[in-house]
Amino acid sequence: MINWMGGWPADGLLAEAEWQEKRQASSVAAAEAIAYRLRRQETEKRLASLVLSGQLGPYWQPADDPGQWLLTDDADEALRLTTKTLLQPGDSILVERPTSRTALQLFARAGAAVFEVPGSNEGMDPEALSDAIAAVKPRAVYVSLTCSDPAGCRWSDERRAALLRLCAQAGVALVLDERQSLTCDWTANLAAGVETGPAAIIGGLPSGLVSGMRFGWLQWTGWTASDPAFMPIPPARRPDRERDALDDRDALLRYWSESSPIPALETLRFIYRTRHDLLAERIAQAGIPGLICKQPEAGSHAWLKLPDGLEGEPLLKAAWLEGVLFQPGAGYYATAADRSRLRLTPVHSDEREISEGVKRLRLTIEAFTGRSG
């Protein structure tokens, strides 16, 4: 029978067996994508639970909104995402003096105007902050409550409460960079007992805890759907990079839940403290008049004051020839930079390297001042 009446032929150019194989492959790929998405959501949920329980250091826990959680490659990526989402060209943002060099660079690239608020080691002066909010009408305030960069200072409870209250009342968003909170030996709810408004809380794994691993997170809380910065959108990445990062995060969270991280964190904090102590001791022994090393309360960095007349940038060029590097302090100020400051990060150097580094720094300073040891 030759059927020329139309309809579907029994066979096609692609055999049924070949077609079923392709359908099965597509089905497997879709199932894997769903499983991966569920796994990532579960990882974010577990991380949020750890942070909100205080197991990852000082935390932010508004009464009614734990917010959206995003996992990032590191704290710098979380800050970049926050800046991109929150700030538009022409917006104003208030910062501490001094403050993070990385943050200042990101804010400048976003086209934002940055204004410093005076204060002390305990945080911004509340009256100065109130005046700045009224005068500048900022989009946000950027601070580090638990451990500032570069000085390693901790805000007092009184100034923390004043900051949160003033920003909430004025509808000003908070960007809290708490990436060094795990180096602190205290745990506190940073939002306790105070009215809170929209906030972005940045966290991160401290360097030196897990070899080679960089890991950050962003808690985005307090925004409403009508806000222009309602929700950050994470950047798209290659699937292999996403899967590798998720494997690392799952391993970290599994370790955190199966084995107490307290001994490892206490060891890390002990290493940080002893190396800061050693740096301060060696600088004192160097006997260079006017060279002052301020020991931080926590964190990775030490904040140095140079002898009168010396500046960090030219000193760095000379120190490079002696084989020692540091961060000149001018980059940590939005305006009227104090060029006599240096930021050193000694916590990843052993005793020999710290002693040798101070020796080379002393030789560099003596060459500038015309003194010999």
Coordinates of C-alpha atoms in Angstrom, one line a residue:
M1 CA 0.0 0.0 0.0
I2 CA 1.4 3.4 -1.0
N3 CA -0.2 6.0 1.3
W4 CA -0.2 9.5 -0.2
M5 CA -2.9 10.8 2.1
G6 CA -0.5 12.6 4.4
G7 CA 0.1 12.1 8.1
W8 CA 3.4 11.2 9.9
P9 CA 5.9 8.8 8.4
A10 CA 7.0 5.8 10.4
D11 CA 10.7 6.9 10.3
G12 CA 12.5 10.2 10.2
L13 CA 16.0 11.5 9.3
L14 CA 16.8 11.2 13.0
A15 CA 16.2 7.6 14.2
E16 CA 13.9 7.2 17.2
A17 CA 16.7 5.7 19.3
E18 CA 19.1 8.6 18.6
W19 CA 16.3 11.1 19.4
Q20 CA 15.5 9.4 22.7
E21 CA 19.2 9.5 23.6
K22 CA 19.2 13.3 23.1
R23 CA 16.0 13.7 25.1
Q24 CA 17.5 11.7 27.9
A25 CA 20.7 13.9 27.9
S26 CA 18.5 17.0 28.1
S27 CA 16.5 15.6 30.9
V28 CA 19.7 14.7 32.9
A29 CA 21.1 18.2 32.3
A30 CA 17.9 19.8 33.5
A31 CA 17.8 17.6 36.6
E32 CA 21.4 18.4 37.4
A33 CA 20.7 22.2 37.0
I34 CA 17.7 21.8 39.4
A35 CA 19.8 19.8 41.9
Y36 CA 22.6 22.4 41.7
R37 CA 20.2 25.3 42.3
L38 CA 18.7 23.5 45.3
R39 CA 22.2 22.7 46.6
R40 CA 23.2 26.4 46.3
Q41 CA 20.1 27.5 48.1
E42 CA 20.7 25.0 50.9
T43 CA 24.3 26.2 51.2
E44 CA 23.1 29.9 51.5
K45 CA 20.5 28.8 54.1
R46 CA 23.1 27.0 56.2
L47 CA 25.4 29.9 56.0
A48 CA 22.7 32.3 57.1
S49 CA 21.9 30.1 60.0
L50 CA 25.5 30.0 61.1
V51 CA 25.9 33.8 60.9
L52 CA 22.6 34.6 62.6
S53 CA 23.5 32.2 65.5
G54 CA 26.8 34.1 66.1
Q55 CA 29.0 31.3 65.0
L56 CA 30.7 33.5 62.4
G57 CA 31.4 36.4 64.8
P58 CA 29.4 39.5 65.3
Y59 CA 26.2 39.5 63.4
W60 CA 23.2 41.5 62.3
Q61 CA 19.8 40.2 63.2
P62 CA 16.8 42.5 62.7
A63 CA 13.7 41.2 64.5
D64 CA 11.6 40.7 61.4
D65 CA 13.8 40.5 58.3
P66 CA 16.8 38.2 58.0
G67 CA 17.0 39.4 54.4
Q68 CA 18.5 38.0 51.2
W69 CA 21.8 36.2 51.3
L70 CA 24.4 36.0 48.6
L71 CA 27.6 34.0 48.6
T72 CA 30.5 35.8 46.9
D73 CA 34.1 35.0 46.0
D74 CA 35.3 37.2 48.8
A75 CA 34.4 40.3 50.8
D76 CA 35.7 42.6 48.0
E77 CA 33.2 41.1 45.6
A78 CA 30.4 41.6 48.1
L79 CA 31.4 45.3 48.4
R80 CA 31.6 45.7 44.6
L81 CA 28.1 44.2 44.3
T82 CA 26.8 46.5 47.0
T83 CA 28.3 49.6 45.5
K84 CA 26.9 48.8 42.0
T85 CA 23.4 48.1 43.4
L86 CA 23.2 51.0 45.8
L87 CA 25.1 54.0 44.3
Q88 CA 24.4 56.1 41.3
P89 CA 26.6 58.9 39.9
G90 CA 26.1 62.0 42.0
D91 CA 25.0 60.1 45.1
S92 CA 26.7 60.9 48.4
I93 CA 28.1 58.5 50.9
L94 CA 29.5 59.1 54.4
V95 CA 32.6 57.3 55.7
E96 CA 34.9 57.2 58.7
R97 CA 38.3 58.9 58.8
P98 CA 40.4 57.0 57.9
T99 CA 38.5 54.2 56.0
S100 CA 39.0 51.3 53.6
R101 CA 41.1 52.2 50.6
T102 CA 39.3 49.6 48.5
A103 CA 35.9 51.1 49.4
L104 CA 37.0 54.6 48.5
Q105 CA 38.2 53.4 45.1
L106 CA 34.9 51.6 44.4
F107 CA 32.8 54.6 45.5
A108 CA 34.9 56.9 43.2
R109 CA 34.4 54.5 40.2
A110 CA 30.6 54.6 40.9
G111 CA 30.7 58.4 40.6
A112 CA 29.7 59.0 44.2
A113 CA 30.7 61.9 46.3
V114 CA 32.4 60.8 49.5
F115 CA 32.3 62.8 52.7
E116 CA 34.2 62.0 55.9
V117 CA 32.6 62.2 59.3
P118 CA 34.9 63.0 62.2
G119 CA 35.1 60.8 65.2
S120 CA 37.5 58.8 67.4
N121 CA 38.6 55.2 67.8
E122 CA 35.1 54.5 69.2
G123 CA 33.3 55.5 66.0
M124 CA 31.8 58.6 64.3
D125 CA 30.8 61.5 66.5
P126 CA 27.0 61.3 66.7
E127 CA 26.5 65.1 66.5
A128 CA 28.9 65.3 63.5
L129 CA 27.0 62.4 61.9
S130 CA 23.6 64.0 62.4
D131 CA 24.9 67.3 60.9
A132 CA 26.4 65.5 57.9
I133 CA 23.2 63.6 57.2
A134 CA 21.2 66.8 57.3
A135 CA 23.7 68.7 55.1
V136 CA 24.7 66.1 52.6
K137 CA 21.6 63.9 52.5
P138 CA 23.6 60.8 51.7
R139 CA 22.4 57.6 50.0
A140 CA 24.4 55.5 52.5
V141 CA 26.9 55.4 55.4
Y142 CA 29.8 53.0 55.1
V143 CA 31.5 51.8 58.3
S144 CA 33.1 48.8 60.0
L145 CA 31.7 48.4 63.5
T146 CA 33.8 45.5 64.7
C147 CA 37.2 46.0 63.1
S148 CA 38.0 49.1 61.0
D149 CA 40.4 49.1 58.1
P150 CA 43.1 50.4 58.5
A151 CA 43.2 51.1 62.2
G152 CA 41.6 47.9 63.6
C153 CA 39.2 49.8 65.9
R154 CA 35.9 48.7 67.4
W155 CA 32.9 51.0 67.8
S156 CA 31.5 51.6 71.2
D157 CA 28.0 50.4 71.9
E158 CA 26.8 54.0 72.4
R159 CA 28.1 55.2 69.1
R160 CA 26.9 52.0 67.3
A161 CA 23.4 52.6 68.7
A162 CA 23.5 56.3 67.7
L163 CA 24.6 55.4 64.1
L164 CA 21.8 52.9 63.7
R165 CA 19.2 55.2 65.2
L166 CA 20.2 58.3 63.1
C167 CA 20.4 56.4 59.8
A168 CA 17.0 54.6 60.4
Q169 CA 15.3 57.9 61.3
A170 CA 16.7 59.6 58.2
G171 CA 16.1 56.6 55.9
V172 CA 19.8 56.4 55.1
A173 CA 21.1 52.9 54.1
L174 CA 24.0 51.3 56.1
V175 CA 26.8 49.5 54.5
L176 CA 28.6 47.5 57.2
D177 CA 31.9 46.0 56.2
E178 CA 32.4 43.3 58.8
R179 CA 34.9 41.2 56.8
Q180 CA 37.3 40.9 59.8
S181 CA 34.7 40.0 62.4
L182 CA 36.1 36.5 62.7
T183 CA 39.4 37.9 64.0
C184 CA 37.5 39.4 67.0
D185 CA 37.1 37.5 70.2
W186 CA 33.7 38.9 70.9
T187 CA 30.2 38.0 69.6
A188 CA 27.4 40.5 69.5
N189 CA 24.2 41.3 67.7
L190 CA 25.1 44.5 66.0
A191 CA 21.5 45.5 65.6
A192 CA 20.4 44.7 69.2
G193 CA 18.0 47.1 70.9
V194 CA 17.9 49.7 68.2
E195 CA 15.6 50.6 65.4
T196 CA 17.1 49.6 62.1
G197 CA 16.6 50.6 58.5
P198 CA 17.9 49.2 55.2
A199 CA 21.4 47.6 55.5
A200 CA 24.0 45.6 53.5
I201 CA 26.2 43.6 55.8
I202 CA 29.4 42.2 54.3
G203 CA 31.3 39.3 55.8
G204 CA 34.2 37.2 54.8
L205 CA 36.6 34.4 55.8
P206 CA 39.8 35.9 57.3
S207 CA 43.0 35.3 55.3
G208 CA 45.0 32.4 56.8
L209 CA 42.2 30.4 58.1
V210 CA 41.8 28.0 55.2
S211 CA 44.8 27.7 52.9
G212 CA 44.1 29.5 49.6
M213 CA 40.4 29.9 50.1
R214 CA 38.7 33.2 49.6
F215 CA 35.0 33.4 50.6
G216 CA 32.6 36.2 51.3
W217 CA 28.9 36.8 51.8
L218 CA 26.4 39.6 51.7
Q219 CA 23.2 40.0 53.8
W220 CA 20.8 42.4 52.1
T221 CA 18.1 43.4 54.6
G222 CA 15.5 46.0 55.3
W223 CA 14.7 47.1 51.7
T224 CA 11.2 47.2 50.3
A225 CA 10.1 46.4 46.8
S226 CA 9.6 50.1 46.0
D227 CA 13.2 50.9 46.8
P228 CA 15.5 51.4 43.7
A229 CA 18.1 49.2 45.4
F230 CA 15.6 46.5 46.3
M231 CA 17.8 43.5 45.5
P232 CA 21.4 43.0 44.2
I233 CA 21.9 40.7 41.2
P234 CA 25.0 38.5 41.4
P235 CA 27.2 38.4 38.3
A236 CA 27.1 35.5 35.9
R237 CA 30.1 33.2 36.0
R238 CA 31.3 30.2 34.1
P239 CA 29.6 27.0 35.4
D240 CA 32.9 25.3 36.3
R241 CA 33.9 28.2 38.5
E242 CA 30.5 28.3 40.2
R243 CA 30.7 24.6 40.9
D244 CA 34.2 24.8 42.3
A245 CA 33.2 27.6 44.5
L246 CA 30.1 25.8 45.8
D247 CA 32.3 22.7 46.5
D248 CA 34.6 24.9 48.7
R249 CA 31.7 26.5 50.5
D250 CA 30.0 23.2 51.2
A251 CA 33.2 21.8 52.5
L252 CA 33.7 24.8 54.8
L253 CA 30.1 24.7 56.1
R254 CA 30.4 20.9 56.6
Y255 CA 33.5 21.4 58.7
W256 CA 31.8 24.2 60.6
S257 CA 28.9 21.9 61.5
E258 CA 30.8 18.7 62.1
S259 CA 33.8 20.0 63.9
S260 CA 33.9 22.9 66.3
P261 CA 35.6 25.9 64.6
I262 CA 36.4 27.5 67.9
P263 CA 39.9 26.0 68.3
A264 CA 40.9 27.0 64.8
L265 CA 39.6 30.6 65.3
E266 CA 41.2 30.9 68.7
T267 CA 44.5 29.8 67.1
L268 CA 44.1 32.3 64.3
R269 CA 43.4 35.1 66.7
F270 CA 46.4 34.1 68.9
I271 CA 48.6 34.2 65.8
Y272 CA 47.3 37.6 64.8
R273 CA 47.8 39.0 68.3
T274 CA 51.3 37.7 68.8
R275 CA 52.5 38.9 65.5
H276 CA 51.0 42.4 66.1
D277 CA 52.7 42.4 69.5
L278 CA 56.0 41.3 68.0
L279 CA 55.8 44.0 65.3
A280 CA 55.2 46.7 68.0
E281 CA 58.0 45.3 70.1
R282 CA 60.5 45.3 67.2
I283 CA 59.5 48.9 66.2
A284 CA 60.0 50.1 69.8
Q285 CA 63.4 48.4 69.9
A286 CA 64.4 50.1 66.6
G287 CA 64.4 53.4 68.5
I288 CA 63.4 55.6 65.7
P289 CA 62.0 58.9 67.2
G290 CA 58.5 59.7 66.0
L291 CA 57.7 56.2 64.6
I292 CA 54.6 55.1 66.4
C293 CA 52.9 51.7 65.9
K294 CA 49.3 51.5 67.0
Q295 CA 48.3 48.0 67.9
P296 CA 44.8 47.1 66.6
E297 CA 42.0 45.6 68.8
A298 CA 41.6 43.0 66.1
G299 CA 42.2 42.4 62.4
S300 CA 45.1 42.0 60.0
H301 CA 46.6 45.4 59.9
A302 CA 48.8 47.8 61.9
W303 CA 48.5 51.5 61.5
L304 CA 51.8 53.4 61.8
K305 CA 52.6 57.1 62.2
L306 CA 55.9 58.2 60.6
P307 CA 58.4 60.7 62.0
D308 CA 57.5 64.3 61.2
G309 CA 58.4 65.3 57.7
L310 CA 58.2 61.8 56.2
E311 CA 55.5 60.7 53.8
G312 CA 54.4 57.2 52.9
E313 CA 54.6 57.2 49.0
P314 CA 58.2 58.3 48.6
L315 CA 59.2 56.1 51.5
L316 CA 57.6 53.1 49.8
K317 CA 59.8 53.6 46.7
A318 CA 62.9 53.6 48.8
A319 CA 61.7 50.7 50.9
W320 CA 61.1 48.6 47.8
L321 CA 64.8 48.9 47.1
E322 CA 65.4 47.5 50.6
G323 CA 63.0 44.6 49.9
V324 CA 60.0 45.6 52.1
L325 CA 56.6 46.7 51.0
F326 CA 53.6 48.3 52.7
Q327 CA 50.5 50.4 52.0
P328 CA 51.0 54.2 52.1
G329 CA 48.3 55.8 54.3
A330 CA 47.2 58.6 52.0
G331 CA 44.8 56.2 50.1
Y332 CA 42.7 55.6 53.3
Y333 CA 41.4 59.2 53.4
A334 CA 38.6 60.7 51.3
T335 CA 39.9 64.2 51.8
A336 CA 42.9 66.0 53.4
A337 CA 45.0 62.8 53.5
D338 CA 47.4 62.2 56.3
R339 CA 50.5 61.3 54.3
S340 CA 52.5 60.4 57.3
R341 CA 50.7 57.1 57.8
L342 CA 51.5 53.5 56.8
R343 CA 49.4 50.3 56.9
L344 CA 51.4 47.1 57.6
T345 CA 50.0 43.6 57.5
P346 CA 52.3 41.5 59.6
V347 CA 50.0 38.6 60.5
H348 CA 51.2 36.3 57.7
S349 CA 54.9 36.8 58.5
D350 CA 56.9 34.7 61.0
E351 CA 59.2 36.1 63.7
R352 CA 62.2 36.2 61.4
E353 CA 60.4 38.1 58.6
I354 CA 58.9 40.6 61.1
S355 CA 62.3 41.3 62.6
E356 CA 64.0 41.6 59.3
G357 CA 61.2 43.8 57.9
V358 CA 61.5 46.2 60.7
K359 CA 65.2 46.4 60.3
R360 CA 64.8 47.2 56.6
L361 CA 62.1 49.8 57.4
R362 CA 64.5 51.4 59.9
L363 CA 67.3 51.5 57.3
T364 CA 64.9 53.2 54.8
I365 CA 63.8 55.8 57.4
E366 CA 67.3 56.5 58.5
A367 CA 68.3 57.1 54.9
F368 CA 65.5 59.7 54.6
T369 CA 66.3 61.4 57.9
G370 CA 70.0 61.4 57.6
R371 CA 70.4 59.4 60.8
S372 CA 72.5 56.2 61.2
G373 CA 71.8 53.4 63.7

